Structures are given as structure tokens and as C-alpha cells.
JSON list of C-alpha atoms in Angstrom, two decimals:
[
{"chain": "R", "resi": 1, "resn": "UNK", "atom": "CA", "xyz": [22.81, 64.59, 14.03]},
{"chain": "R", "resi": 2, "resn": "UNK", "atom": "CA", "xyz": [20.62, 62.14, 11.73]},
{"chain": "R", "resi": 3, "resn": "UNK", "atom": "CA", "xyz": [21.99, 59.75, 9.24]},
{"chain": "R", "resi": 4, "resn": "UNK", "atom": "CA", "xyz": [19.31, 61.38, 7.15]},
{"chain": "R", "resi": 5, "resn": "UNK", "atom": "CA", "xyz": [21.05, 64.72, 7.47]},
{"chain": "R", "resi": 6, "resn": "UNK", "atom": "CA", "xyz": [24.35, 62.85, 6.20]},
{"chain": "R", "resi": 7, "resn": "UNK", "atom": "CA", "xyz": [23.11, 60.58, 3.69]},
{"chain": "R", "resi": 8, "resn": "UNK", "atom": "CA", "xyz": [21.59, 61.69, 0.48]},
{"chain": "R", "resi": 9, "resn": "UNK", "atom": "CA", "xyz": [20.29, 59.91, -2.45]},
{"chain": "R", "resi": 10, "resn": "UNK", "atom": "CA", "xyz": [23.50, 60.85, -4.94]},
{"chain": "R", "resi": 11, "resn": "UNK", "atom": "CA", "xyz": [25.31, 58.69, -2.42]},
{"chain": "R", "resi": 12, "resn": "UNK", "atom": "CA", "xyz": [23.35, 55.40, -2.44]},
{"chain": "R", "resi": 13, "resn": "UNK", "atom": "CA", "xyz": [24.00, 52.82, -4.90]},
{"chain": "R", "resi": 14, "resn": "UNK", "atom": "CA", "xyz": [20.98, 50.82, -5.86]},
{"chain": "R", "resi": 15, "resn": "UNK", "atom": "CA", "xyz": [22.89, 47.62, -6.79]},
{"chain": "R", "resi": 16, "resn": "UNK", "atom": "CA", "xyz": [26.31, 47.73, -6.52]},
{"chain": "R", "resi": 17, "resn": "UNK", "atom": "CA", "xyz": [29.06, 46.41, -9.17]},
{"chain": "R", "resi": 18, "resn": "UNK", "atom": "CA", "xyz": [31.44, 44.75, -6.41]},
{"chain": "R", "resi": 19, "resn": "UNK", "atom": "CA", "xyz": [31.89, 41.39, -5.44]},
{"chain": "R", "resi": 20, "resn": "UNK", "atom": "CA", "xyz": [34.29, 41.60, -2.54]},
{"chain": "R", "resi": 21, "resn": "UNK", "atom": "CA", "xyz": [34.52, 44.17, 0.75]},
{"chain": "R", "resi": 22, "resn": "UNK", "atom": "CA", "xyz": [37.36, 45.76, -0.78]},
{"chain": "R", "resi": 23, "resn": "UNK", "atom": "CA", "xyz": [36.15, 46.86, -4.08]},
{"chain": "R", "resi": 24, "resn": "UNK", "atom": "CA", "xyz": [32.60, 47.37, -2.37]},
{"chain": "R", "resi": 25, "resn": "UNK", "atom": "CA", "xyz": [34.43, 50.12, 0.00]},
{"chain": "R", "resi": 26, "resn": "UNK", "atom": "CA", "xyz": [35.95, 51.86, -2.79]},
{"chain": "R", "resi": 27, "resn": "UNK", "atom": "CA", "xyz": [33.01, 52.13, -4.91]},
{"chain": "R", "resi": 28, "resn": "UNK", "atom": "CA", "xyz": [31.13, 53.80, -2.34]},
{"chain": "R", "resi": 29, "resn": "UNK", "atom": "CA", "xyz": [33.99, 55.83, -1.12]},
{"chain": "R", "resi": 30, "resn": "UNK", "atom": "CA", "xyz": [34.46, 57.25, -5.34]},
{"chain": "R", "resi": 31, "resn": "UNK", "atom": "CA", "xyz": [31.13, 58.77, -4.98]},
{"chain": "R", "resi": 32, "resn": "UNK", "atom": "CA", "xyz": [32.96, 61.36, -3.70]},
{"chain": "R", "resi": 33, "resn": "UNK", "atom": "CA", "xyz": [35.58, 61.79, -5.90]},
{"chain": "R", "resi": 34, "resn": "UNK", "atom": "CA", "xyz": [34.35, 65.17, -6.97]},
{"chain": "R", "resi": 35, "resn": "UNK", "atom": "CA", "xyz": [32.82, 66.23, -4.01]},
{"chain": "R", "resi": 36, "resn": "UNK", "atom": "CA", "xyz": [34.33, 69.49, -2.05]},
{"chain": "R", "resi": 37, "resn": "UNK", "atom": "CA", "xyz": [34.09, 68.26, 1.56]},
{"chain": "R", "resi": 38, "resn": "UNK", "atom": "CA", "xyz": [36.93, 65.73, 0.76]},
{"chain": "R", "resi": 39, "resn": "UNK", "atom": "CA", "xyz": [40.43, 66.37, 0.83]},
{"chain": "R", "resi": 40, "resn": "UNK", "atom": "CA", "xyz": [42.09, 63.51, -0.60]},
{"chain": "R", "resi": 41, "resn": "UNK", "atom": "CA", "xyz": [40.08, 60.53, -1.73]},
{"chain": "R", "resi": 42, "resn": "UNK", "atom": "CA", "xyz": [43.40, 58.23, -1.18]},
{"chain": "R", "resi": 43, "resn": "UNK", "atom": "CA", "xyz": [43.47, 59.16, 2.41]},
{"chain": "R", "resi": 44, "resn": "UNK", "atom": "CA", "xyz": [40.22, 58.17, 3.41]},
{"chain": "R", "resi": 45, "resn": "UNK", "atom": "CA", "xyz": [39.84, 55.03, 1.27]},
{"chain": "R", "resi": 46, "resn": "UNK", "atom": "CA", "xyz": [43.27, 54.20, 3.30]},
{"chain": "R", "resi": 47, "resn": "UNK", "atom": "CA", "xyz": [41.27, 55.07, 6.52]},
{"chain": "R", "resi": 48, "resn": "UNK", "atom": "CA", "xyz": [38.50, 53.10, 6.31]},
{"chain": "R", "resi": 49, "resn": "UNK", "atom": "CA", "xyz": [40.40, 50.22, 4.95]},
{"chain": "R", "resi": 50, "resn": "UNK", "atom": "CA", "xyz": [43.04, 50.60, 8.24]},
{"chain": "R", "resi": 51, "resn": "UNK", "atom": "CA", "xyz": [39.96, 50.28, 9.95]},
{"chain": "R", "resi": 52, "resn": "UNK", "atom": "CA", "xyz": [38.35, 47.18, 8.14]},
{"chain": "R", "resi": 53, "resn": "UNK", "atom": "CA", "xyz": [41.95, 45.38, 9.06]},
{"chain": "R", "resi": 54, "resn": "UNK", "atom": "CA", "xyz": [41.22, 45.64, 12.69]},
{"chain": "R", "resi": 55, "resn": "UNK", "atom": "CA", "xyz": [38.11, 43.84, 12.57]},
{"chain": "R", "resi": 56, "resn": "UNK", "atom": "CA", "xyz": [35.45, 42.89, 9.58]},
{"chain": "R", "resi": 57, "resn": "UNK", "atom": "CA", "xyz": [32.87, 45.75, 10.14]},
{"chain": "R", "resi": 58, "resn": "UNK", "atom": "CA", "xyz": [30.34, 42.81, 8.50]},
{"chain": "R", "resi": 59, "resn": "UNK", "atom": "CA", "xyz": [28.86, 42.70, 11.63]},
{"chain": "R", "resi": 60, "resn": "UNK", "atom": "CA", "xyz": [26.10, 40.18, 10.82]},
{"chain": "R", "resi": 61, "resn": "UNK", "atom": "CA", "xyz": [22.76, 39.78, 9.65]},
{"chain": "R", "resi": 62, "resn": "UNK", "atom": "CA", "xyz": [24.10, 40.73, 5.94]},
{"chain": "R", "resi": 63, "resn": "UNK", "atom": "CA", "xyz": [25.40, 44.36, 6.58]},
{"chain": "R", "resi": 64, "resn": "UNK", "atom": "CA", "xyz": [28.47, 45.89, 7.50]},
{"chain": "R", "resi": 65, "resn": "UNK", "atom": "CA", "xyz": [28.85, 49.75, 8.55]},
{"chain": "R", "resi": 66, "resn": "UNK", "atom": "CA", "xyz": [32.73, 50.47, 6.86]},
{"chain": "R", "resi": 67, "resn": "UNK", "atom": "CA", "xyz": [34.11, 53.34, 8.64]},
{"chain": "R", "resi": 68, "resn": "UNK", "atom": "CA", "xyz": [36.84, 55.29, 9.63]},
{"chain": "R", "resi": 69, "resn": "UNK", "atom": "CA", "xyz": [38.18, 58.56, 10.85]},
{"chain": "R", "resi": 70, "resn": "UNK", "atom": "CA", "xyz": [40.30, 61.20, 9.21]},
{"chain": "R", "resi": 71, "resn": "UNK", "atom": "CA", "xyz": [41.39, 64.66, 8.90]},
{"chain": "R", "resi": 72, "resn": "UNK", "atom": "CA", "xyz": [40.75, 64.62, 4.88]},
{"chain": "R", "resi": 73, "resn": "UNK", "atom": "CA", "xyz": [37.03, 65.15, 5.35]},
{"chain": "R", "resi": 74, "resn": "UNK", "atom": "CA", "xyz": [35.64, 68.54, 6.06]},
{"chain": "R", "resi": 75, "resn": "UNK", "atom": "CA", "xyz": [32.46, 66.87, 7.82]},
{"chain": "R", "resi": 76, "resn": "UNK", "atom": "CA", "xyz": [31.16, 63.86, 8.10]},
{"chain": "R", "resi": 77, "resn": "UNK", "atom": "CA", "xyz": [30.12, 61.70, 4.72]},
{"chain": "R", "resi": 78, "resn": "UNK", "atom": "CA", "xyz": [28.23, 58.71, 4.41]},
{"chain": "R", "resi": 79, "resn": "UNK", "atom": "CA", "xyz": [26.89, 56.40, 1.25]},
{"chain": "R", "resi": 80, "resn": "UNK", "atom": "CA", "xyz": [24.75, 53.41, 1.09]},
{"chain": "R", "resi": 81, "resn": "UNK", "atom": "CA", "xyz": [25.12, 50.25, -1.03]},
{"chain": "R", "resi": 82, "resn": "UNK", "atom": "CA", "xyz": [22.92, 47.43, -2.26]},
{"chain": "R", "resi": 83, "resn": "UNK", "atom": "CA", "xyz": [24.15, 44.11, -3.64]},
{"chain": "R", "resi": 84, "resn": "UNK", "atom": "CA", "xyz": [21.10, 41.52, -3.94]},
{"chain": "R", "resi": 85, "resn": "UNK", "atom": "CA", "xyz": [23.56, 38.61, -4.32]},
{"chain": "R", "resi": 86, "resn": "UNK", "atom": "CA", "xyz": [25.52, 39.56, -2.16]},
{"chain": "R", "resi": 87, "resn": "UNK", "atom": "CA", "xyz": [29.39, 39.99, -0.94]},
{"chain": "R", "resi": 88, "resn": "UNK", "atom": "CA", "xyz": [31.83, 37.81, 0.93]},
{"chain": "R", "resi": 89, "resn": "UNK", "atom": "CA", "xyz": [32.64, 40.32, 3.50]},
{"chain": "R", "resi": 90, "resn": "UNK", "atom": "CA", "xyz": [34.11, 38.25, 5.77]},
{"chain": "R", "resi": 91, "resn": "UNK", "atom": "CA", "xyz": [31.57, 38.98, 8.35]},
{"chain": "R", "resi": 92, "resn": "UNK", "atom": "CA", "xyz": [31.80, 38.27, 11.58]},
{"chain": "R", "resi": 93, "resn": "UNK", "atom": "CA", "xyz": [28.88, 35.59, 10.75]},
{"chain": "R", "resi": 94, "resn": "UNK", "atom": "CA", "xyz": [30.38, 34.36, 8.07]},
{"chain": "R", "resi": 95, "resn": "UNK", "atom": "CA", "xyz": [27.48, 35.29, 5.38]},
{"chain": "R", "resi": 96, "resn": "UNK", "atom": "CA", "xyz": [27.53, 37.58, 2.48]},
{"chain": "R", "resi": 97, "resn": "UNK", "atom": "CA", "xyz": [26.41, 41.28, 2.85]},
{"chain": "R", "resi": 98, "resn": "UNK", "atom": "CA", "xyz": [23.68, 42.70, 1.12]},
{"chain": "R", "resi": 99, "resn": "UNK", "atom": "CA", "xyz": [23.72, 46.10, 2.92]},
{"chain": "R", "resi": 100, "resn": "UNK", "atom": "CA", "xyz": [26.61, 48.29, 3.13]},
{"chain": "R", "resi": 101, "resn": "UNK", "atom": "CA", "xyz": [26.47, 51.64, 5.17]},
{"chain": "R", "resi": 102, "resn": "UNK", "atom": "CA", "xyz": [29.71, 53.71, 5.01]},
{"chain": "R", "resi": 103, "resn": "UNK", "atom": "CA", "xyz": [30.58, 56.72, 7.42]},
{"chain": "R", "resi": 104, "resn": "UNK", "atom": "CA", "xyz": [33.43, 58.38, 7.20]},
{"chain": "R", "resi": 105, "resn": "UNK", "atom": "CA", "xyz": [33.95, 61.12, 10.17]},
{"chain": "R", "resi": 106, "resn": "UNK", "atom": "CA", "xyz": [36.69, 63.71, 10.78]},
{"chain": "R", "resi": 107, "resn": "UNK", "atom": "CA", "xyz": [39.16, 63.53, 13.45]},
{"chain": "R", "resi": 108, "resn": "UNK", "atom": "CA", "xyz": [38.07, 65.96, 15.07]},
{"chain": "R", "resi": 109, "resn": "UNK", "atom": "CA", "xyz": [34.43, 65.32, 15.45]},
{"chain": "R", "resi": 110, "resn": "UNK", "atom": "CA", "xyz": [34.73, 61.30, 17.57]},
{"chain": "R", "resi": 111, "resn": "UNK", "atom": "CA", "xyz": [31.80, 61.64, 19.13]},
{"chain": "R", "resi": 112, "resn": "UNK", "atom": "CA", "xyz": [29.13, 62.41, 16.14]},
{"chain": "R", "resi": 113, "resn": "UNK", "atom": "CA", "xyz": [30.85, 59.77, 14.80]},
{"chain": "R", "resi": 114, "resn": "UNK", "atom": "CA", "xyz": [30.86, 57.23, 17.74]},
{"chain": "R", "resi": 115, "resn": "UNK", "atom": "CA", "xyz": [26.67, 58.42, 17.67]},
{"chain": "R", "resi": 116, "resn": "UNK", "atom": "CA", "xyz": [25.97, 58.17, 14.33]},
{"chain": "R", "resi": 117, "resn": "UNK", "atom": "CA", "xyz": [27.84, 54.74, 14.40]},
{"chain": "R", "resi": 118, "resn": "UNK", "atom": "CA", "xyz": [25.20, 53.36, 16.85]},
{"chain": "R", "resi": 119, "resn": "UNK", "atom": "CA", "xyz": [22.68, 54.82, 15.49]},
{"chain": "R", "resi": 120, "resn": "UNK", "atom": "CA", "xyz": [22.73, 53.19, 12.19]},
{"chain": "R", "resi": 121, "resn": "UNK", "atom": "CA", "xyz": [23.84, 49.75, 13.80]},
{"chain": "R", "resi": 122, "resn": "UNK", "atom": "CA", "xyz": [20.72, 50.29, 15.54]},
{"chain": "R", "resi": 123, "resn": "UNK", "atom": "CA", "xyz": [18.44, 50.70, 12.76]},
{"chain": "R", "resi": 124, "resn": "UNK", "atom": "CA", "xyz": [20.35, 48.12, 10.54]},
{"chain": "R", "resi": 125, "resn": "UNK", "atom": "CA", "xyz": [19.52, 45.28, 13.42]},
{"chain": "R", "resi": 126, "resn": "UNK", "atom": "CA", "xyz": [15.96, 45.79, 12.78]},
{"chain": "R", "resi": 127, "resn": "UNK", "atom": "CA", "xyz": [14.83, 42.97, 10.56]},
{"chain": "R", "resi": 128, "resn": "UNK", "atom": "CA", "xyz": [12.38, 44.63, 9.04]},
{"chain": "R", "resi": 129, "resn": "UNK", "atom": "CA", "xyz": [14.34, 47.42, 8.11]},
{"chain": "R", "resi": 130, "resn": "UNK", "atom": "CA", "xyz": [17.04, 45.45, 6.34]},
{"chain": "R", "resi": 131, "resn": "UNK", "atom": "CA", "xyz": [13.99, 43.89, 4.18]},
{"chain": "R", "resi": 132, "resn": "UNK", "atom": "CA", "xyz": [12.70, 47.56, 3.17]},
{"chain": "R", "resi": 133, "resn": "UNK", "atom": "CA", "xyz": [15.84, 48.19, 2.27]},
{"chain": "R", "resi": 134, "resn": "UNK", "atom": "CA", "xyz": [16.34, 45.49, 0.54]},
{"chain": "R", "resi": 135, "resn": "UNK", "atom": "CA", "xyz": [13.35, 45.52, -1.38]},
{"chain": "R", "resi": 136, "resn": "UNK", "atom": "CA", "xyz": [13.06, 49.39, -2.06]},
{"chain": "R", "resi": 137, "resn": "UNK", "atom": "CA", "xyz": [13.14, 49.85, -6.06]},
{"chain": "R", "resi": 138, "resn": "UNK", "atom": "CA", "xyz": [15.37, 52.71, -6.25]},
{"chain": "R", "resi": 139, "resn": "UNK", "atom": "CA", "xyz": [18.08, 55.27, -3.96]},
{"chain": "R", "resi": 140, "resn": "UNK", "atom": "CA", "xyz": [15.29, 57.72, -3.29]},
{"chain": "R", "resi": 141, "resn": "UNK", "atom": "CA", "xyz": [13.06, 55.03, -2.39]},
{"chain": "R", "resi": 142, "resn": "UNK", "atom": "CA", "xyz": [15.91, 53.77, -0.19]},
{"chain": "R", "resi": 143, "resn": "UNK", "atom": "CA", "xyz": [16.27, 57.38, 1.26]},
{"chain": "R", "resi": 144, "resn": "UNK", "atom": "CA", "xyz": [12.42, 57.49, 2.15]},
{"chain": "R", "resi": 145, "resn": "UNK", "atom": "CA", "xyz": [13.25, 54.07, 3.99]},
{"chain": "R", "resi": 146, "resn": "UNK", "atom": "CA", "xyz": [16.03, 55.92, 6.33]},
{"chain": "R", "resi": 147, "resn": "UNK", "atom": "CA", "xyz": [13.76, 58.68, 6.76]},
{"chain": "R", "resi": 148, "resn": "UNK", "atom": "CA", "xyz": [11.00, 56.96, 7.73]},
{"chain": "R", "resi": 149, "resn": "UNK", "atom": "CA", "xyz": [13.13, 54.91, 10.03]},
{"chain": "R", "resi": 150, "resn": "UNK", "atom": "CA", "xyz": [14.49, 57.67, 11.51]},
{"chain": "R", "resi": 151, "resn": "UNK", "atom": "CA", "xyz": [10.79, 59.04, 12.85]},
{"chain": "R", "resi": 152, "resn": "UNK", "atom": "CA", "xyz": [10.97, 56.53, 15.82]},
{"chain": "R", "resi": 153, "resn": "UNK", "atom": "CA", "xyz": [14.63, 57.63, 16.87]},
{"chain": "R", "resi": 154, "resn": "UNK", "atom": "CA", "xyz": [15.17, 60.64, 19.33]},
{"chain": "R", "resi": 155, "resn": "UNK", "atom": "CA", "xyz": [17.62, 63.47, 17.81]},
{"chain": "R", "resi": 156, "resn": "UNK", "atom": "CA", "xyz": [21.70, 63.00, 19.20]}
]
């Protein structure tokens, strides 16, 4: 499975509104407040925040990869965020996040999700990556920048 196959341009946000992890997560996560493959909205936004409480999935470098597991997903979903400024995301490095990948997997299916996780952690420790991203004008210009990325990788 490729993030490219999960992640589609109605699900990136070009700049987001947030200024904090919390309100960051939920933004992306209501994105899908009309969309079929979710159950209940409530339940994953509880997920992935159970999951952020663990451990600040700001992992460095000015992105975090939110996540979480549940059974109120039909599939696997994923967004993409952008905030320029920045958010205090209490990452691990202490800086502000510019980059903000969400995945949210169903119980069911741990090891696309454990795959998919490292996959985009891969591709999100690329520094030139981060700055495409960064400095892509709009969310299908973002989406070309996973695609492209995605070329180099074998499938999982």
C-alpha cells in the first residue's frame, strides 16, 4: 500500500487554521466528517489523541505523523497539513511543526498501518522533501510532491 493510494488532495490542507497539536489534529481529522469510511468521527479523534498522550508524535525536524488505531474506520484514512508559522507541538525536539501527516488505521489492519507509518516517516526525514512540501503552492501540488516521492520507494 502507498500513502499515495491513501492520501488524496480533498484531504490536504494548504495552510492550516490551528495553532496548537490539538486543534491541528482535529482539523485534519473533520475532513472527514462526511466521509462514508468513518464510523464515528468522536471515536477516532479520541484515538489518535489517546495516542498523542503516550508520546508527542512531533518527531522532529518540524513534522509529526498523528496516528492511531480504531475499529470506527472502514479502511485506512490519511490527511496532510501545512502551517508556514508553525505549531508548538511539543515535539520531541522541541520546535514548532510545519508538516503534519495524519493516518488513521483500523484495528484490524496493524500491519498496513505499522508500514505505512514507516513509510511516511521515511519520506518526511528527507530534507528535501520537507522543503517541497513546504514550498508547493497548493494541495494538488502537494499531492504531485508525495507522488513523485513515492517513485523511489518499493511497493509494501
Amino acid at each position: 500500500m502507498k500513502v499515495s493510494e491513501i492520501l488524496s488532495k480533498d484531504f490536504i490542507i494548504e495552510e492550516l487554521n490551528s495553532t496548537d497539536k490539538e486543534s491541528a489534529i482535529n482539523e485534519l481529522i473533520d475532513l472527514f466528517k462526511d466521509d462514508p469510511r468513518i464510523i464515528n468521527i468522536e471515536k477516532v479523534k479520541q484515538a489518535v489523541l489517546e495516542r498523542e498522550k503516550i508520546m508527542s508524535t512531533g518527531v522532529g525536524k518540524g513534522f509529526a505523523i498523528p496516528h492511531g488505531k480504531t475499529d470506527s474506520v472502514k479502511e485506512i484514512i490519511a490527511a496532510f497539513g501545512r502551517k508556514k508559522d508553525g505549531i508548538d507541538y511539543e515535539a520531541l525536539d522541541g520546535n514548532p511543526v510545519n508538516l503534519i501527516f495524519l493516518l488513521v488505521g483500523k484495528d484490524t489492519m496493524i500491519s498496513a498501518h505499522i508500514k505505512l507509518l514507516s513509510r511516511i516517516s521515511r519520506m518526511m526525514n528527507k530534507d528535501d522533501f520537507r522543503l517541497r512540501l513546504l514550498n508547493a503552492k497548493d494541495s494538488e501540488e502537494i499531492m504531485n510532491v508525495f507522488l513523485e516521492e513515492e517513485k523511489s520507494y518499493l511497493e509494501i
